[in-house]
mmCIF file of N, CA and C in Angstrom:
data_model
loop_
_atom_site.group_PDB
_atom_site.id
_atom_site.type_symbol
_atom_site.label_atom_id
_atom_site.label_comp_id
_atom_site.label_asym_id
_atom_site.label_seq_id
_atom_site.Cartn_x
_atom_site.Cartn_y
_atom_site.Cartn_z
ATOM 1 N N MET A 264 60.424 109.121 61.273
ATOM 2 C CA MET A 264 59.377 109.304 62.257
ATOM 3 C C MET A 264 59.244 110.784 62.588
ATOM 4 N N ILE A 265 58.015 111.193 62.813
ATOM 5 C CA ILE A 265 57.731 112.575 63.184
ATOM 6 C C ILE A 265 57.086 112.573 64.563
ATOM 7 N N ARG A 266 57.678 113.297 65.507
ATOM 8 C CA ARG A 266 57.095 113.400 66.850
ATOM 9 C C ARG A 266 55.935 114.383 66.806
ATOM 10 N N VAL A 267 54.808 113.988 67.371
ATOM 11 C CA VAL A 267 53.636 114.855 67.428
ATOM 12 C C VAL A 267 53.850 115.874 68.547
ATOM 13 N N GLU A 268 53.717 117.145 68.212
ATOM 14 C CA GLU A 268 54.034 118.224 69.149
ATOM 15 C C GLU A 268 52.855 118.686 69.995
ATOM 16 N N ASN A 269 51.631 118.624 69.442
ATOM 17 C CA ASN A 269 50.437 119.070 70.163
ATOM 18 C C ASN A 269 49.198 118.573 69.414
ATOM 19 N N LEU A 270 48.019 118.888 69.936
ATOM 20 C CA LEU A 270 46.781 118.402 69.322
ATOM 21 C C LEU A 270 46.613 118.937 67.907
ATOM 22 N N GLU A 271 46.914 120.196 67.688
ATOM 23 C CA GLU A 271 46.778 120.764 66.340
ATOM 24 C C GLU A 271 47.724 120.078 65.355
ATOM 25 N N HIS A 272 48.915 119.739 65.807
ATOM 26 C CA HIS A 272 49.865 119.023 64.962
ATOM 27 C C HIS A 272 49.331 117.628 64.635
ATOM 28 N N LEU A 273 48.734 116.952 65.630
ATOM 29 C CA LEU A 273 48.123 115.639 65.393
ATOM 30 C C LEU A 273 47.012 115.753 64.359
ATOM 31 N N LYS A 274 46.175 116.766 64.476
ATOM 32 C CA LYS A 274 45.096 116.966 63.498
ATOM 33 C C LYS A 274 45.668 117.103 62.092
ATOM 34 N N LYS A 275 46.717 117.889 61.956
ATOM 35 C CA LYS A 275 47.343 118.101 60.641
ATOM 36 C C LYS A 275 47.921 116.799 60.091
ATOM 37 N N LEU A 276 48.644 116.060 60.936
ATOM 38 C CA LEU A 276 49.276 114.819 60.484
ATOM 39 C C LEU A 276 48.262 113.731 60.150
ATOM 40 N N ALA A 277 47.132 113.710 60.864
ATOM 41 C CA ALA A 277 46.146 112.635 60.700
ATOM 42 C C ALA A 277 45.056 112.970 59.689
ATOM 43 N N SER A 278 45.140 114.120 59.071
ATOM 44 C CA SER A 278 44.126 114.546 58.111
ATOM 45 C C SER A 278 44.608 114.272 56.690
ATOM 46 N N ARG A 279 43.826 113.498 55.956
ATOM 47 C CA ARG A 279 44.133 113.197 54.554
ATOM 48 C C ARG A 279 42.911 113.529 53.702
ATOM 49 N N VAL A 280 43.122 114.142 52.561
ATOM 50 C CA VAL A 280 42.027 114.518 51.671
ATOM 51 C C VAL A 280 41.186 113.305 51.297
ATOM 52 N N ASN A 281 41.844 112.169 51.083
ATOM 53 C CA ASN A 281 41.130 110.961 50.672
ATOM 54 C C ASN A 281 40.559 110.178 51.853
ATOM 55 N N GLY A 282 40.765 110.653 53.091
ATOM 56 C CA GLY A 282 40.201 109.990 54.263
ATOM 57 C C GLY A 282 40.980 108.798 54.772
ATOM 58 N N ASP A 283 42.168 108.567 54.229
ATOM 59 C CA ASP A 283 42.979 107.436 54.688
ATOM 60 C C ASP A 283 43.391 107.596 56.147
ATOM 61 N N PHE A 284 43.557 106.459 56.809
ATOM 62 C CA PHE A 284 44.110 106.438 58.156
ATOM 63 C C PHE A 284 45.628 106.577 58.062
ATOM 64 N N VAL A 285 46.231 107.124 59.110
ATOM 65 C CA VAL A 285 47.673 107.340 59.164
ATOM 66 C C VAL A 285 48.225 106.530 60.328
ATOM 67 N N ASP A 286 49.395 105.923 60.136
ATOM 68 C CA ASP A 286 50.015 105.094 61.175
ATOM 69 C C ASP A 286 50.750 105.952 62.202
ATOM 70 N N PHE A 287 50.449 105.674 63.479
ATOM 71 C CA PHE A 287 51.105 106.327 64.610
ATOM 72 C C PHE A 287 51.488 105.261 65.615
ATOM 73 N N HIS A 288 52.385 105.596 66.516
ATOM 74 C CA HIS A 288 52.654 104.715 67.648
ATOM 75 C C HIS A 288 53.043 105.534 68.872
ATOM 76 N N ILE A 289 52.751 104.937 70.029
ATOM 77 C CA ILE A 289 53.107 105.529 71.310
ATOM 78 C C ILE A 289 54.231 104.695 71.895
ATOM 79 N N LEU A 290 55.323 105.348 72.254
ATOM 80 C CA LEU A 290 56.420 104.646 72.919
ATOM 81 C C LEU A 290 56.035 104.392 74.370
ATOM 82 N N ILE A 291 56.245 103.164 74.818
ATOM 83 C CA ILE A 291 55.895 102.745 76.172
ATOM 84 C C ILE A 291 57.155 102.232 76.855
ATOM 85 N N ALA A 292 57.205 102.398 78.170
ATOM 86 C CA ALA A 292 58.320 101.885 78.987
ATOM 87 C C ALA A 292 59.660 102.394 78.466
ATOM 88 N N GLY A 293 59.705 103.698 78.230
ATOM 89 C CA GLY A 293 60.960 104.297 77.786
ATOM 90 C C GLY A 293 61.402 103.851 76.408
ATOM 91 N N GLY A 294 60.462 103.421 75.586
ATOM 92 C CA GLY A 294 60.783 103.002 74.227
ATOM 93 C C GLY A 294 61.013 101.512 74.067
ATOM 94 N N LEU A 295 60.864 100.736 75.143
ATOM 95 C CA LEU A 295 61.048 99.284 75.050
ATOM 96 C C LEU A 295 59.897 98.601 74.322
ATOM 97 N N ALA A 296 58.742 99.254 74.302
ATOM 98 C CA ALA A 296 57.567 98.711 73.612
ATOM 99 C C ALA A 296 56.825 99.877 72.972
ATOM 100 N N ARG A 297 55.854 99.542 72.131
ATOM 101 C CA ARG A 297 55.049 100.597 71.536
ATOM 102 C C ARG A 297 53.626 100.120 71.302
ATOM 103 N N SER A 298 52.726 101.069 71.300
ATOM 104 C CA SER A 298 51.316 100.828 71.028
ATOM 105 C C SER A 298 51.013 101.450 69.672
ATOM 106 N N SER A 299 50.658 100.620 68.709
ATOM 107 C CA SER A 299 50.416 101.105 67.350
ATOM 108 C C SER A 299 48.948 101.453 67.155
ATOM 109 N N LYS A 300 48.727 102.556 66.445
ATOM 110 C CA LYS A 300 47.381 103.034 66.184
ATOM 111 C C LYS A 300 47.309 103.562 64.762
ATOM 112 N N ARG A 301 46.139 103.423 64.154
ATOM 113 C CA ARG A 301 45.848 104.089 62.887
ATOM 114 C C ARG A 301 44.835 105.179 63.216
ATOM 115 N N ILE A 302 45.154 106.397 62.822
ATOM 116 C CA ILE A 302 44.329 107.539 63.200
ATOM 117 C C ILE A 302 43.950 108.331 61.953
ATOM 118 N N GLN A 303 42.701 108.771 61.927
ATOM 119 C CA GLN A 303 42.204 109.629 60.853
ATOM 120 C C GLN A 303 41.461 110.785 61.508
ATOM 121 N N TYR A 304 41.747 111.998 61.050
ATOM 122 C CA TYR A 304 41.062 113.182 61.567
ATOM 123 C C TYR A 304 40.170 113.756 60.486
ATOM 124 N N ASP A 305 38.917 114.047 60.840
ATOM 125 C CA ASP A 305 37.962 114.646 59.914
ATOM 126 C C ASP A 305 37.696 116.086 60.354
ATOM 127 N N PRO A 306 38.257 117.070 59.644
ATOM 128 C CA PRO A 306 38.083 118.465 60.052
ATOM 129 C C PRO A 306 36.638 118.951 59.952
ATOM 130 N N GLN A 307 35.849 118.351 59.078
ATOM 131 C CA GLN A 307 34.447 118.761 58.932
ATOM 132 C C GLN A 307 33.669 118.541 60.229
ATOM 133 N N PHE A 308 33.962 117.427 60.915
ATOM 134 C CA PHE A 308 33.268 117.088 62.158
ATOM 135 C C PHE A 308 34.140 117.313 63.393
ATOM 136 N N ASP A 309 35.379 117.760 63.195
ATOM 137 C CA ASP A 309 36.353 117.944 64.276
ATOM 138 C C ASP A 309 36.406 116.694 65.153
ATOM 139 N N ALA A 310 36.598 115.548 64.487
ATOM 140 C CA ALA A 310 36.583 114.261 65.188
ATOM 141 C C ALA A 310 37.681 113.347 64.658
ATOM 142 N N PHE A 311 38.121 112.462 65.543
ATOM 143 C CA PHE A 311 39.127 111.462 65.212
ATOM 144 C C PHE A 311 38.485 110.085 65.132
ATOM 145 N N CYS A 312 38.962 109.278 64.210
ATOM 146 C CA CYS A 312 38.672 107.849 64.174
ATOM 147 C C CYS A 312 40.000 107.159 64.469
ATOM 148 N N ILE A 313 39.964 106.225 65.414
ATOM 149 C CA ILE A 313 41.192 105.568 65.865
ATOM 150 C C ILE A 313 40.993 104.065 65.837
ATOM 151 N N ILE A 314 41.930 103.364 65.221
ATOM 152 C CA ILE A 314 41.964 101.902 65.269
ATOM 153 C C ILE A 314 43.171 101.519 66.106
ATOM 154 N N ASN A 315 42.917 100.817 67.210
ATOM 155 C CA ASN A 315 43.981 100.337 68.092
ATOM 156 C C ASN A 315 44.456 98.990 67.558
ATOM 157 N N GLU A 316 45.687 98.947 67.088
ATOM 158 C CA GLU A 316 46.215 97.758 66.412
ATOM 159 C C GLU A 316 46.254 96.513 67.294
ATOM 160 N N ILE A 317 46.411 96.677 68.603
ATOM 161 C CA ILE A 317 46.561 95.517 69.481
ATOM 162 C C ILE A 317 45.338 94.603 69.427
ATOM 163 N N ASP A 318 44.148 95.201 69.291
ATOM 164 C CA ASP A 318 42.928 94.390 69.286
ATOM 165 C C ASP A 318 41.958 94.776 68.170
ATOM 166 N N GLU A 319 42.393 95.671 67.276
ATOM 167 C CA GLU A 319 41.579 96.167 66.167
ATOM 168 C C GLU A 319 40.310 96.877 66.639
ATOM 169 N N SER A 320 40.309 97.365 67.879
ATOM 170 C CA SER A 320 39.146 98.115 68.360
ATOM 171 C C SER A 320 39.102 99.476 67.667
ATOM 172 N N PHE A 321 37.894 99.998 67.533
ATOM 173 C CA PHE A 321 37.651 101.245 66.808
ATOM 174 C C PHE A 321 37.028 102.265 67.751
ATOM 175 N N GLN A 322 37.520 103.496 67.677
ATOM 176 C CA GLN A 322 36.962 104.591 68.456
ATOM 177 C C GLN A 322 36.700 105.768 67.531
ATOM 178 N N GLU A 323 35.563 106.424 67.718
ATOM 179 C CA GLU A 323 35.268 107.678 67.032
ATOM 180 C C GLU A 323 35.051 108.719 68.121
ATOM 181 N N ILE A 324 35.904 109.752 68.141
ATOM 182 C CA ILE A 324 35.942 110.670 69.274
ATOM 183 C C ILE A 324 36.048 112.115 68.784
ATOM 184 N N ALA A 325 35.185 112.981 69.317
ATOM 185 C CA ALA A 325 35.291 114.414 69.047
ATOM 186 C C ALA A 325 36.602 114.920 69.638
ATOM 187 N N SER A 326 37.220 115.882 68.986
ATOM 188 C CA SER A 326 38.539 116.333 69.441
ATOM 189 C C SER A 326 38.500 116.928 70.847
ATOM 190 N N ASN A 327 37.366 117.476 71.272
ATOM 191 C CA ASN A 327 37.301 118.032 72.625
ATOM 192 C C ASN A 327 37.188 116.956 73.703
ATOM 193 N N ARG A 328 37.060 115.693 73.307
ATOM 194 C CA ARG A 328 36.992 114.580 74.257
ATOM 195 C C ARG A 328 38.217 113.669 74.164
ATOM 196 N N ILE A 329 39.172 114.036 73.327
ATOM 197 C CA ILE A 329 40.323 113.167 73.076
ATOM 198 C C ILE A 329 41.149 112.919 74.339
ATOM 199 N N SER A 330 41.272 113.916 75.201
ATOM 200 C CA SER A 330 42.081 113.719 76.411
ATOM 201 C C SER A 330 41.365 112.875 77.452
ATOM 202 N N SER A 331 40.040 112.900 77.477
ATOM 203 C CA SER A 331 39.309 112.116 78.477
ATOM 204 C C SER A 331 39.049 110.680 78.031
ATOM 205 N N GLU A 332 39.109 110.411 76.730
ATOM 206 C CA GLU A 332 38.763 109.080 76.230
ATOM 207 C C GLU A 332 39.932 108.301 75.636
ATOM 208 N N THR A 333 41.093 108.946 75.527
ATOM 209 C CA THR A 333 42.280 108.255 75.005
ATOM 210 C C THR A 333 43.506 108.677 75.812
ATOM 211 N N ASN A 334 44.625 108.038 75.513
ATOM 212 C CA ASN A 334 45.898 108.419 76.138
ATOM 213 C C ASN A 334 46.770 109.245 75.186
ATOM 214 N N LEU A 335 46.190 109.761 74.118
ATOM 215 C CA LEU A 335 46.978 110.470 73.109
ATOM 216 C C LEU A 335 47.569 111.781 73.632
ATOM 217 N N ILE A 336 46.797 112.568 74.356
ATOM 218 C CA ILE A 336 47.318 113.838 74.870
ATOM 219 C C ILE A 336 48.421 113.576 75.886
ATOM 220 N N ASP A 337 48.212 112.586 76.736
ATOM 221 C CA ASP A 337 49.255 112.206 77.696
ATOM 222 C C ASP A 337 50.536 111.805 76.958
ATOM 223 N N ALA A 338 50.391 111.033 75.883
ATOM 224 C CA ALA A 338 51.556 110.613 75.093
ATOM 225 C C ALA A 338 52.243 111.810 74.437
ATOM 226 N N ILE A 339 51.456 112.761 73.938
ATOM 227 C CA ILE A 339 52.035 113.967 73.336
ATOM 228 C C ILE A 339 52.838 114.735 74.379
ATOM 229 N N GLU A 340 52.258 114.898 75.569
ATOM 230 C CA GLU A 340 52.936 115.643 76.635
ATOM 231 C C GLU A 340 54.221 114.958 77.094
ATOM 232 N N LYS A 341 54.298 113.635 76.931
ATOM 233 C CA LYS A 341 55.499 112.879 77.304
ATOM 234 C C LYS A 341 56.455 112.703 76.124
ATOM 235 N N ASN A 342 56.177 113.392 75.004
ATOM 236 C CA ASN A 342 56.991 113.274 73.781
ATOM 237 C C ASN A 342 57.083 111.830 73.311
ATOM 238 N N ALA A 343 55.973 111.103 73.396
ATOM 239 C CA ALA A 343 55.991 109.674 73.086
ATOM 240 C C ALA A 343 55.073 109.279 71.932
ATOM 241 N N LEU A 344 54.424 110.238 71.266
ATOM 242 C CA LEU A 344 53.543 109.919 70.138
ATOM 243 C C LEU A 344 54.239 110.303 68.840
ATOM 244 N N PHE A 345 54.312 109.331 67.923
ATOM 245 C CA PHE A 345 55.018 109.527 66.655
ATOM 246 C C PHE A 345 54.186 109.052 65.479
ATOM 247 N N GLN A 346 54.307 109.775 64.373
ATOM 248 C CA GLN A 346 53.776 109.298 63.101
ATOM 249 C C GLN A 346 54.899 108.530 62.429
ATOM 250 N N HIS A 347 54.564 107.411 61.798
ATOM 251 C CA HIS A 347 55.606 106.684 61.053
ATOM 252 C C HIS A 347 55.098 106.224 59.725
#
């Protein structure tokens, strides 16, 4: 597992030349549970596509709106977002 250090690190980890989604999870309740997500970053549009595994919901979000529309930045700041 790789802990995501900041937004730029998330962009790097979630960016694939072939456009594949990458598996991530957020540790919840001190690691007793986790929220799984598939994330893809498109540098051309500076946007993320996110699939929330719990309900298969899909989000497409510009990187400048990631903190207002998701909990990813909060998870990064709490050292709780990991790529696996």
